[in-house]
Coordinates of C-alpha atoms (C1' of nucleotides) in Angstrom, one line a residue:
Chain A
M149 CA -11.7 1.7 -31.3
S150 CA -8.4 2.5 -33.1
T151 CA -6.8 0.1 -34.6
S152 CA -4.3 -1.6 -32.6
V153 CA -1.6 -4.1 -32.5
A154 CA -0.8 -3.8 -28.8
N155 CA -3.3 -5.7 -27.7
I156 CA -0.5 -7.6 -26.3
S157 CA -0.1 -7.4 -22.5
Q158 CA 3.2 -6.4 -21.5
Y159 CA 4.6 -9.9 -20.7
S160 CA 5.7 -9.5 -25.1
G161 CA 8.0 -6.8 -23.2
E162 CA 8.8 -6.8 -19.7
A163 CA 7.2 -8.1 -16.9
K164 CA 6.4 -7.1 -13.7
L165 CA 4.9 -7.7 -10.8
G166 CA 5.3 -5.1 -7.8
R167 CA 4.8 -1.0 -8.3
A168 CA 6.7 0.1 -11.0
T169 CA 8.1 3.7 -9.3
P170 CA 7.4 4.8 -5.9
S171 CA 3.9 5.3 -5.8
I172 CA 4.1 9.5 -3.9
C173 CA 7.7 11.0 -4.2
E174 CA 9.5 11.8 -1.2
S175 CA 8.9 15.8 -2.3
V176 CA 5.5 15.2 -2.2
L177 CA 4.5 13.8 1.0
P178 CA 4.3 15.7 3.9
G179 CA 6.6 15.0 7.5
G180 CA 5.7 12.7 9.7
V181 CA 7.6 10.5 12.3
S182 CA 9.8 7.9 12.1
K183 CA 8.9 4.3 14.2
A184 CA 11.3 1.1 13.7
F185 CA 9.9 -2.2 13.3
A186 CA 11.2 -5.4 14.2
P187 CA 11.0 -7.7 11.5
R188 CA 7.5 -10.0 11.2
Q189 CA 5.9 -6.7 13.1
D190 CA 2.4 -5.6 12.9
V191 CA 1.9 -2.7 11.1
F192 CA -1.5 -2.2 11.0
Y193 CA -4.3 -5.0 10.2
E194 CA -7.3 -4.9 7.5
G195 CA -10.5 -3.7 8.4
D196 CA -8.8 -1.6 11.3
E197 CA -10.0 2.1 11.1
K198 CA -7.4 4.4 9.3
R199 CA -5.6 6.3 11.1
S200 CA -2.2 6.3 9.0
V201 CA -0.3 6.1 6.0
Y202 CA 3.2 5.0 6.0
Q203 CA 6.5 5.7 3.5
I204 CA 8.5 3.5 3.8
E205 CA 12.7 4.4 4.7
A206 CA 14.0 1.5 4.7
G207 CA 13.3 -2.8 4.9
A208 CA 10.3 -3.9 3.6
V209 CA 6.9 -4.4 4.1
C210 CA 4.6 -6.9 3.0
L211 CA 0.8 -5.9 2.5
Y212 CA -1.9 -9.5 2.4
K213 CA -5.1 -11.4 3.4
M214 CA -5.9 -13.8 5.1
T215 CA -8.5 -16.9 5.4
V216 CA -10.7 -17.5 7.6
D217 CA -8.4 -20.8 6.8
G218 CA -5.3 -19.5 7.8
R219 CA -4.0 -19.3 4.5
R220 CA -2.6 -16.0 3.3
Q221 CA -2.5 -13.8 -0.3
I222 CA 0.1 -11.2 -0.3
F223 CA -0.8 -8.7 -3.0
D224 CA 2.5 -6.9 -3.4
F225 CA 5.9 -6.4 -1.5
A226 CA 7.0 -2.7 -0.5
F227 CA 10.7 -1.6 -1.1
A228 CA 11.9 2.0 0.3
G229 CA 10.0 4.8 -1.1
D230 CA 7.2 3.1 -1.6
V231 CA 3.8 4.0 0.6
I232 CA 1.3 1.9 2.6
G233 CA -2.5 2.5 3.4
L234 CA -2.9 4.4 0.8
G235 CA -7.0 4.0 -0.3
A236 CA -9.6 6.4 0.0
A237 CA -11.8 3.7 2.3
D238 CA -11.9 4.3 6.2
V239 CA -10.2 1.4 7.4
Y240 CA -7.2 -0.2 5.7
S241 CA -7.8 -2.8 3.0
C242 CA -5.6 -5.3 3.6
S243 CA -2.7 -5.6 6.1
A244 CA 0.4 -4.6 6.2
Q245 CA 4.0 -6.9 7.8
T246 CA 7.8 -6.2 8.1
V247 CA 9.6 -8.7 6.6
G248 CA 12.9 -7.4 7.6
A249 CA 14.1 -5.1 10.2
T250 CA 11.9 -1.8 8.7
L251 CA 12.0 2.5 9.5
L252 CA 8.7 3.6 8.0
K253 CA 7.7 7.6 8.2
S254 CA 3.5 7.9 9.5
V255 CA 1.8 10.0 8.2
P256 CA -1.7 10.9 9.8
V257 CA -4.5 10.6 7.4
S258 CA -6.1 13.8 8.4
K259 CA -3.4 15.8 7.6
L260 CA -3.5 13.3 3.5
H261 CA -6.5 14.6 3.7
Q262 CA -6.3 18.4 4.5
L263 CA -3.2 18.6 1.8
A264 CA -5.8 16.5 -0.6
S265 CA -9.2 18.8 -0.8
R266 CA -7.2 22.4 -0.5
D267 CA -4.5 21.3 -3.3
P268 CA -5.8 19.0 -6.6
K269 CA -1.8 18.4 -7.8
F270 CA -1.7 16.6 -4.7
A271 CA -5.1 14.6 -4.8
L272 CA -4.2 13.4 -8.3
G273 CA -0.7 12.9 -6.9
L274 CA -2.6 9.6 -4.8
Y275 CA -4.7 8.8 -7.5
R276 CA -1.5 8.8 -9.8
A277 CA 0.0 6.7 -7.2
I278 CA -2.7 4.4 -6.2
S279 CA -3.0 3.9 -10.2
T280 CA 0.5 2.7 -10.2
E281 CA -0.7 0.1 -7.6
L282 CA -4.0 -0.9 -9.1
E283 CA -1.9 -1.9 -12.1
A284 CA 0.5 -4.0 -10.2
T285 CA -2.5 -6.1 -8.8
R286 CA -3.0 -7.0 -12.4
D287 CA -0.4 -7.6 -13.5
L288 CA -0.2 -10.2 -10.0
L289 CA -3.9 -11.5 -10.9
L290 CA -2.3 -12.0 -14.7
T291 CA 0.9 -13.9 -14.2
L292 CA -2.0 -15.8 -11.2
G293 CA -4.9 -17.0 -13.0
Q294 CA -2.6 -17.2 -16.5
Q295 CA 1.3 -18.9 -15.8
N296 CA 2.4 -21.6 -14.5
A297 CA 4.9 -22.6 -11.0
L298 CA 7.8 -22.1 -13.0
E299 CA 7.1 -19.2 -15.2
R300 CA 5.7 -17.3 -12.3
V301 CA 8.6 -17.7 -10.4
A302 CA 10.9 -16.3 -13.5
I303 CA 8.4 -13.3 -13.3
F304 CA 8.9 -13.1 -9.3
L305 CA 12.7 -12.8 -9.6
L306 CA 12.8 -10.4 -13.2
T307 CA 11.0 -8.0 -11.2
L308 CA 13.4 -8.1 -8.7
S309 CA 15.7 -7.8 -11.2
Q310 CA 14.3 -4.1 -12.7
R311 CA 13.9 -3.0 -9.2
N312 CA 17.1 -3.1 -8.3
E313 CA 18.6 -2.2 -11.7
R314 CA 15.6 1.1 -10.9
I315 CA 17.8 2.1 -8.1
G316 CA 21.0 1.1 -9.4
R317 CA 21.9 -1.4 -7.6
N318 CA 23.4 -4.9 -9.3
P319 CA 20.2 -6.4 -11.1
R320 CA 22.2 -9.3 -11.6
L321 CA 22.3 -10.4 -8.6
L322 CA 19.4 -10.7 -5.9
T323 CA 18.9 -10.2 -2.5
L324 CA 15.2 -11.3 -1.0
P325 CA 14.3 -9.9 1.8
M326 CA 11.8 -12.6 2.2
T327 CA 11.1 -16.3 2.5
R328 CA 9.9 -19.4 -0.4
S329 CA 6.9 -19.4 2.3
D330 CA 6.3 -16.0 1.2
I331 CA 7.4 -15.7 -2.1
A332 CA 4.5 -18.6 -2.3
D333 CA 2.0 -16.3 -0.9
L334 CA 2.7 -13.8 -3.4
L335 CA 2.4 -16.5 -5.8
G336 CA -0.2 -18.2 -5.2
M337 CA 1.4 -22.2 -4.7
S338 CA 3.0 -23.6 -1.6
T339 CA 7.0 -23.6 -0.8
E340 CA 7.9 -26.7 -1.7
T341 CA 6.9 -25.2 -5.7
V342 CA 8.9 -22.3 -5.3
S343 CA 11.8 -24.5 -4.1
R344 CA 11.2 -27.3 -6.7
C345 CA 11.6 -24.0 -9.0
F346 CA 14.2 -22.6 -8.2
T347 CA 16.2 -25.6 -8.1
K348 CA 14.9 -26.5 -11.8
L349 CA 16.4 -22.8 -12.5
K350 CA 19.4 -23.2 -11.4
E351 CA 20.0 -26.7 -13.4
Q352 CA 19.1 -24.6 -16.4
R353 CA 21.5 -22.0 -15.4
L354 CA 19.4 -19.4 -15.4
I355 CA 20.3 -18.9 -11.7
D356 CA 22.9 -19.8 -9.6
I357 CA 21.6 -19.8 -5.8
I358 CA 24.7 -18.5 -3.4
R359 CA 22.9 -19.3 -0.6
G360 CA 18.5 -19.5 -0.3
S361 CA 18.8 -15.6 0.3
L362 CA 20.9 -14.9 -1.8
I363 CA 20.1 -15.0 -5.9
Q364 CA 23.2 -14.7 -9.2
I365 CA 20.5 -14.7 -12.4
I366 CA 22.8 -16.0 -15.2
D367 CA 21.0 -15.6 -17.5
H368 CA 18.7 -13.0 -18.0
A369 CA 17.5 -13.4 -21.2
G370 CA 16.5 -16.8 -20.7
L371 CA 14.5 -16.1 -17.4
Q372 CA 13.3 -13.8 -20.1
T373 CA 12.1 -16.4 -22.5
Q374 CA 10.8 -18.5 -19.4
T375 CA 7.7 -16.1 -18.9
R376 CA 7.1 -16.5 -22.1
K377 CA 4.5 -19.6 -22.6
V378 CA 4.9 -21.7 -25.6
N379 CA 2.1 -23.4 -26.6
V380 CA 3.1 -27.2 -26.9
H381 CA -0.2 -27.8 -29.1
Chain B
M163 CA -0.7 -0.9 16.1
S164 CA -3.4 -2.2 17.1
T165 CA -4.8 -5.4 18.6
S166 CA -7.6 -6.2 16.9
V167 CA -9.2 -9.6 15.9
A168 CA -10.3 -8.5 12.6
N169 CA -7.2 -9.6 10.9
I170 CA -9.3 -11.5 8.7
S171 CA -10.0 -11.2 4.8
Q172 CA -14.0 -10.6 4.3
Y173 CA -13.7 -13.4 3.3
S174 CA -16.1 -13.8 7.0
G175 CA -18.6 -12.0 5.6
E176 CA -19.2 -11.3 2.8
A177 CA -17.1 -13.1 -0.9
K178 CA -17.2 -10.3 -3.7
L179 CA -15.0 -10.0 -7.1
G180 CA -16.5 -7.0 -9.0
R181 CA -16.8 -2.9 -7.2
A182 CA -18.8 -2.3 -4.3
T183 CA -20.8 0.6 -5.5
P184 CA -20.5 2.7 -9.2
S185 CA -16.8 3.9 -8.8
I186 CA -18.3 7.5 -9.9
C187 CA -21.7 8.4 -9.8
E188 CA -23.4 9.6 -12.2
S189 CA -23.8 13.4 -10.8
V190 CA -20.1 13.9 -10.0
L191 CA -19.1 12.7 -14.1
P192 CA -19.1 15.3 -16.6
G193 CA -21.7 14.7 -19.4
G194 CA -20.1 13.2 -22.8
V195 CA -22.1 12.0 -25.9
S196 CA -23.8 8.5 -25.4
K197 CA -22.1 5.4 -28.4
A198 CA -23.7 1.9 -29.5
F199 CA -22.1 -0.8 -29.1
A200 CA -22.2 -3.7 -30.5
P201 CA -21.6 -7.8 -28.8
R202 CA -17.4 -8.5 -28.8
Q203 CA -16.5 -5.0 -29.9
D204 CA -13.8 -3.9 -28.5
V205 CA -13.7 -0.3 -26.9
F206 CA -10.4 0.2 -26.1
Y207 CA -6.5 -1.7 -26.3
E208 CA -4.4 -2.1 -23.6
G209 CA -1.2 0.7 -24.8
D210 CA -3.0 2.7 -26.8
E211 CA -3.7 6.1 -26.2
K212 CA -6.4 7.3 -23.7
R213 CA -8.5 9.8 -24.9
S214 CA -11.1 9.2 -23.5
V215 CA -12.9 7.2 -20.5
Y216 CA -15.8 5.6 -20.6
Q217 CA -19.2 4.6 -18.4
I218 CA -21.8 2.5 -18.9
E219 CA -25.0 3.0 -19.9
A220 CA -26.6 -0.3 -20.2
G221 CA -25.1 -3.6 -21.7
A222 CA -21.9 -5.2 -20.1
V223 CA -17.7 -5.3 -20.6
C224 CA -15.4 -7.0 -19.7
L225 CA -11.4 -5.7 -18.6
Y226 CA -9.0 -7.9 -20.0
K227 CA -5.0 -8.1 -20.3
M228 CA -3.8 -10.7 -23.9
T229 CA -0.6 -12.8 -23.2
V230 CA 1.6 -13.8 -26.3
D231 CA 0.8 -16.7 -26.0
G232 CA -3.2 -15.8 -26.7
R233 CA -4.3 -16.3 -23.0
R234 CA -5.9 -14.6 -22.0
Q235 CA -6.7 -12.6 -18.0
I236 CA -10.8 -11.6 -17.2
F237 CA -9.7 -7.8 -14.9
D238 CA -13.4 -7.0 -13.7
F239 CA -17.0 -6.5 -15.6
A240 CA -18.2 -3.9 -15.6
F241 CA -22.1 -2.9 -15.7
A242 CA -24.5 0.5 -16.2
G243 CA -23.6 3.0 -13.5
D244 CA -19.1 1.6 -13.5
V245 CA -16.2 3.6 -15.2
I246 CA -13.6 2.2 -17.9
G247 CA -10.4 3.4 -18.6
L248 CA -9.7 4.7 -15.5
G249 CA -5.7 5.3 -14.2
A250 CA -3.3 8.5 -14.4
A251 CA -1.9 7.0 -16.6
D252 CA -1.4 7.9 -20.2
V253 CA -2.5 4.4 -21.8
Y254 CA -4.9 2.5 -21.5
S255 CA -3.4 -0.6 -19.3
C256 CA -5.7 -3.4 -20.3
S257 CA -8.0 -3.7 -23.0
A258 CA -11.9 -3.6 -22.9
Q259 CA -14.8 -5.4 -24.5
T260 CA -18.7 -5.2 -24.9
V261 CA -20.3 -8.2 -23.6
G262 CA -23.4 -7.5 -25.2
A263 CA -25.2 -4.9 -26.7
T264 CA -23.7 -2.0 -24.9
L265 CA -23.9 2.1 -24.3
L266 CA -21.4 3.9 -23.6
K267 CA -21.1 7.5 -22.6
S268 CA -17.7 8.8 -23.3
V269 CA -16.0 11.6 -21.5
P270 CA -13.0 12.9 -23.0
V271 CA -10.2 12.4 -20.3
S272 CA -8.6 15.8 -20.8
K273 CA -12.0 17.4 -19.4
L274 CA -11.1 14.8 -17.2
H275 CA -8.0 16.1 -16.0
Q276 CA -9.3 20.1 -16.6
L277 CA -11.9 19.2 -14.1
A278 CA -9.8 17.4 -12.0
S279 CA -6.6 19.8 -10.9
R280 CA -9.3 23.0 -10.5
D281 CA -11.6 20.5 -8.1
P282 CA -10.3 19.1 -5.9
K283 CA -13.5 17.4 -4.5
F284 CA -13.3 16.0 -8.0
A285 CA -9.7 15.1 -7.7
L286 CA -10.7 12.8 -4.7
G287 CA -13.5 11.9 -6.1
L288 CA -11.6 10.0 -8.5
Y289 CA -8.8 8.8 -5.8
R290 CA -12.1 7.6 -4.7
A291 CA -12.8 4.6 -8.2
I292 CA -9.8 3.8 -8.4
S293 CA -9.6 3.2 -4.8
T294 CA -12.7 0.9 -5.2
E295 CA -11.1 -0.7 -8.5
L296 CA -7.8 -2.0 -6.1
E297 CA -10.0 -3.1 -3.7
A298 CA -11.9 -5.5 -6.0
T299 CA -9.3 -6.8 -8.7
R300 CA -6.9 -7.4 -4.6
D301 CA -10.6 -9.7 -3.7
L302 CA -9.7 -11.5 -7.1
L303 CA -6.6 -11.5 -6.7
L304 CA -7.6 -13.6 -3.4
T305 CA -9.9 -16.0 -4.7
L306 CA -7.2 -17.2 -8.1
G307 CA -4.9 -17.4 -5.3
Q308 CA -5.9 -19.3 -2.4
Q309 CA -10.1 -20.9 -3.4
N310 CA -10.3 -24.0 -5.7
A311 CA -12.2 -23.5 -8.2
L312 CA -16.0 -24.9 -6.7
E313 CA -15.4 -21.7 -4.6
R314 CA -14.4 -19.8 -7.1
V315 CA -17.6 -20.3 -9.1
A316 CA -19.6 -19.8 -6.0
I317 CA -18.2 -16.3 -4.8
F318 CA -19.1 -15.6 -8.6
L319 CA -22.2 -16.5 -8.3
L320 CA -22.7 -15.1 -4.9
T321 CA -21.3 -11.6 -6.7
L322 CA -23.5 -11.0 -8.9
S323 CA -26.3 -12.0 -6.2
Q324 CA -24.9 -8.8 -4.1
R325 CA -25.2 -6.2 -7.0
N326 CA -28.2 -7.9 -8.2
E327 CA -29.3 -6.8 -4.6
R328 CA -27.5 -3.9 -4.4
I329 CA -29.4 -2.1 -8.3
G330 CA -33.0 -3.6 -6.2
R331 CA -32.5 -6.6 -8.4
N332 CA -33.8 -10.6 -7.6
P333 CA -30.9 -11.1 -6.0
R334 CA -31.8 -15.1 -6.3
L335 CA -32.1 -14.8 -10.1
L336 CA -28.4 -14.5 -12.1
T337 CA -28.7 -13.6 -15.8
L338 CA -25.7 -14.1 -17.2
P339 CA -24.4 -11.7 -19.9
M340 CA -21.1 -13.2 -19.7
T341 CA -19.8 -16.7 -21.6
R342 CA -18.7 -19.5 -19.8
S343 CA -15.3 -19.0 -21.7
D344 CA -16.0 -15.1 -20.0
I345 CA -15.9 -16.5 -17.0
A346 CA -13.6 -18.9 -16.9
D347 CA -10.7 -16.6 -18.2
L348 CA -12.3 -14.5 -15.1
L349 CA -11.6 -17.5 -13.1
G350 CA -8.0 -18.2 -13.8
M351 CA -9.9 -22.3 -14.8
S352 CA -10.8 -23.5 -18.4
T353 CA -14.3 -23.4 -19.5
E354 CA -15.2 -27.0 -18.6
T355 CA -13.8 -26.8 -15.5
V356 CA -16.1 -23.9 -14.8
S357 CA -19.5 -25.7 -16.2
R358 CA -18.4 -28.8 -14.5
C359 CA -18.8 -26.6 -11.4
F360 CA -21.7 -24.7 -12.2
T361 CA -23.2 -28.9 -12.4
K362 CA -21.9 -29.8 -8.7
L363 CA -23.1 -26.8 -7.4
K364 CA -27.0 -27.7 -9.2
E365 CA -26.2 -31.1 -8.2
Q366 CA -25.5 -30.2 -4.2
R367 CA -28.9 -28.0 -5.0
L368 CA -27.6 -24.9 -4.1
I369 CA -28.5 -23.2 -8.0
D370 CA -30.5 -24.0 -10.5
I371 CA -29.8 -23.5 -14.2
I372 CA -32.8 -22.8 -15.7
R373 CA -31.5 -22.3 -19.4
G374 CA -26.6 -22.1 -19.3
S375 CA -27.3 -18.0 -19.1
L376 CA -30.1 -18.1 -16.9
I377 CA -29.3 -19.1 -13.3
Q378 CA -31.2 -19.5 -9.8
I379 CA -29.7 -19.4 -6.3
I380 CA -31.9 -22.0 -4.2
D381 CA -29.5 -22.3 -1.0
H382 CA -27.3 -19.1 -0.4
A383 CA -26.8 -19.6 2.9
G384 CA -24.8 -22.8 1.2
L385 CA -23.2 -20.7 -1.7
Q386 CA -21.4 -18.7 1.0
T387 CA -20.4 -22.3 3.1
Q388 CA -19.4 -23.1 -0.1
T389 CA -16.7 -20.1 -0.3
R390 CA -15.4 -20.4 3.0
K391 CA -12.4 -23.7 3.1
V392 CA -13.3 -26.8 5.6
N393 CA -9.4 -27.6 5.9
V394 CA -9.2 -31.5 7.3
H395 CA -6.1 -31.6 9.0
Chain C
dC195 C1' 29.3 -26.7 18.8
dG196 C1' 23.9 -27.4 18.8
dG197 C1' 19.5 -26.6 17.9
dA198 C1' 16.1 -24.0 15.5
dG199 C1' 13.9 -22.4 11.8
dG200 C1' 13.5 -22.1 6.8
dA201 C1' 14.8 -25.2 3.3
dT202 C1' 15.4 -28.8 0.5
dT203 C1' 14.3 -33.2 -1.6
dG204 C1' 11.2 -37.6 -1.8
dA205 C1' 6.4 -40.5 -2.6
dC206 C1' 2.6 -40.0 -3.8
dC207 C1' -2.2 -38.3 -4.4
dG208 C1' -5.5 -35.0 -5.9
dG209 C1' -7.9 -31.0 -8.6
dT210 C1' -7.5 -29.3 -13.3
dA211 C1' -6.2 -28.7 -17.5
dT212 C1' -6.8 -30.9 -22.2
dC213 C1' -8.5 -33.4 -26.3
dA214 C1' -13.1 -35.5 -27.4
dA215 C1' -17.2 -36.1 -28.6
dT216 C1' -22.8 -35.3 -27.4
dC217 C1' -25.4 -32.1 -26.2
dA218 C1' -28.6 -28.0 -25.8
dC219 C1' -30.2 -23.4 -27.1
dC220 C1' -30.4 -19.9 -31.0
dG221 C1' -31.5 -17.7 -34.8
dT222 C1' -31.8 -18.1 -39.4
dG223 C1' -34.1 -19.5 -43.6
dG224 C1' -37.5 -22.4 -46.7
Chain D
dC243 C1' -43.9 -22.9 -37.7
dC244 C1' -40.5 -26.3 -38.5
dA245 C1' -36.5 -28.3 -40.2
dC246 C1' -31.2 -26.9 -40.4
dG247 C1' -26.7 -24.8 -38.8
dG248 C1' -24.2 -23.2 -35.9
dT249 C1' -21.8 -21.3 -31.5
dG250 C1' -22.2 -22.5 -26.9
dA251 C1' -22.8 -25.6 -23.3
dT252 C1' -22.2 -30.1 -21.3
dT253 C1' -19.4 -34.5 -20.2
dG254 C1' -16.2 -38.5 -20.4
dA255 C1' -11.6 -39.7 -20.7
dT256 C1' -6.6 -39.0 -19.2
dA257 C1' -2.6 -37.0 -18.2
dC258 C1' 0.0 -34.4 -16.2
dC259 C1' 0.9 -30.3 -13.1
dG260 C1' 2.1 -29.0 -8.7
dG261 C1' -0.3 -29.7 -3.2
dT262 C1' 0.4 -32.8 0.7
dC263 C1' 2.8 -35.4 3.8
dA264 C1' 7.4 -36.8 5.2
dA265 C1' 12.5 -36.5 5.7
dT266 C1' 16.8 -34.5 5.6
dC267 C1' 20.0 -30.3 4.7
dC268 C1' 21.7 -26.5 5.9
dT269 C1' 22.1 -21.7 7.3
dC270 C1' 22.1 -18.8 11.0
dC271 C1' 24.0 -18.1 15.9
dG272 C1' 23.3 -18.6 20.6

DNA sequence: CGGAGGATTGACCGGTATCAATCACCGTGG
DNA sequence: CCACGGTGATTGATACCGGTCAATCCTCCG
């Protein structure tokens, strides 16, 4: 194979946990029915027959699985523009619940399959969309498997910052729609540790906690440094 | 949404970390060139231009990413029949290295795209293949985020056992082509802890370590019990 | 103003990483 | 065929990160 020097993950550049781009452009996704969801309302359950996929028009949704003992692993937070419920299986492979008040457009999978089996461009769009999800999940896996608590939280904040930048919002001011518990279940740690990490980042003057759910990034570069493991042997 | 009681992950039934089925059937994948790879030989690097995908004809390959400080996260081990390198991006999103001696059939992505843009069935096949990868990755994420060391190793062994069963091999006799270090980098733990877990499972008479790389499963049900978190509040 | 749920902080403990020292296995060469 | 060497596996000792339990604190609403 070629002799690459790029055998290093995205951590050498930008950290990211969420999807890099909206999974499918609105222009590609066929029209459906919009419906308002309350905060903490279930959208679909793992194992249920898959009748629809949903595009988020406003709000946020978390994708997760539960273990038999009640632990929860969140795979991703999906925001406006993102599509949830994709995948070739005929049942949902994970559960989905709104974080705050959310507006969802539901699209029947029958329509999706109809379009996909007729239009290769559309089928490739599905392929592209789920490829993006896979990459995001792998990045999160790398974070859970190889980074410590502080690094995980720093990466999480930077991911939200990048997202803000992408959609034209202030990348230094983060409004967190999710609770500390949600963040904990995404990053594989306890709410207490998440809280302690926020405090530590604040003490290091990398962020400011204006309100529990309102974070200002003071030192973006410093946060990024925080995400690189500095091995002190 | 519907009132499901199935809001529990696959842990209530079977544990799995790897792909449930070969990503694409051989019949679907167009012919390519076979090439032999030595053990520990790189197949492709993250970030390299993607020219080919590979179907494994014999042997095993691990998919991974490195962090800047040299830590490695393995995402999956791929075996005979599996296809690696899929994804819509034009560069590889992770690196691949053979575990033992391996035979790979390389297929140009140009051919893949050609077929996909003509034949919706084929494009949907790609979609299905990568959906499977996503599910496997999520299962691993759940394991890393929510299970302790012993549970992770138990799940890992059961996954290999299930694979053996699927391909008609003895599900109670596992030949591990990968090292303890490989397993550690998959499960997000140290080689020492992996080793200690093997020893503990042996002491509990759930497995027998015939040789370092040859494991016999004595108590399959007991191993499964080991994967369920028994919360003692 | 008061209540409730989430967030923070503290004390303590256990699981796992780390460092270090053998041990086991396997391939090589005499 | 056996001794030897090297790599991977195991085991032990110790430190520390992060989980758990518990007690406030804060914020938002009614």
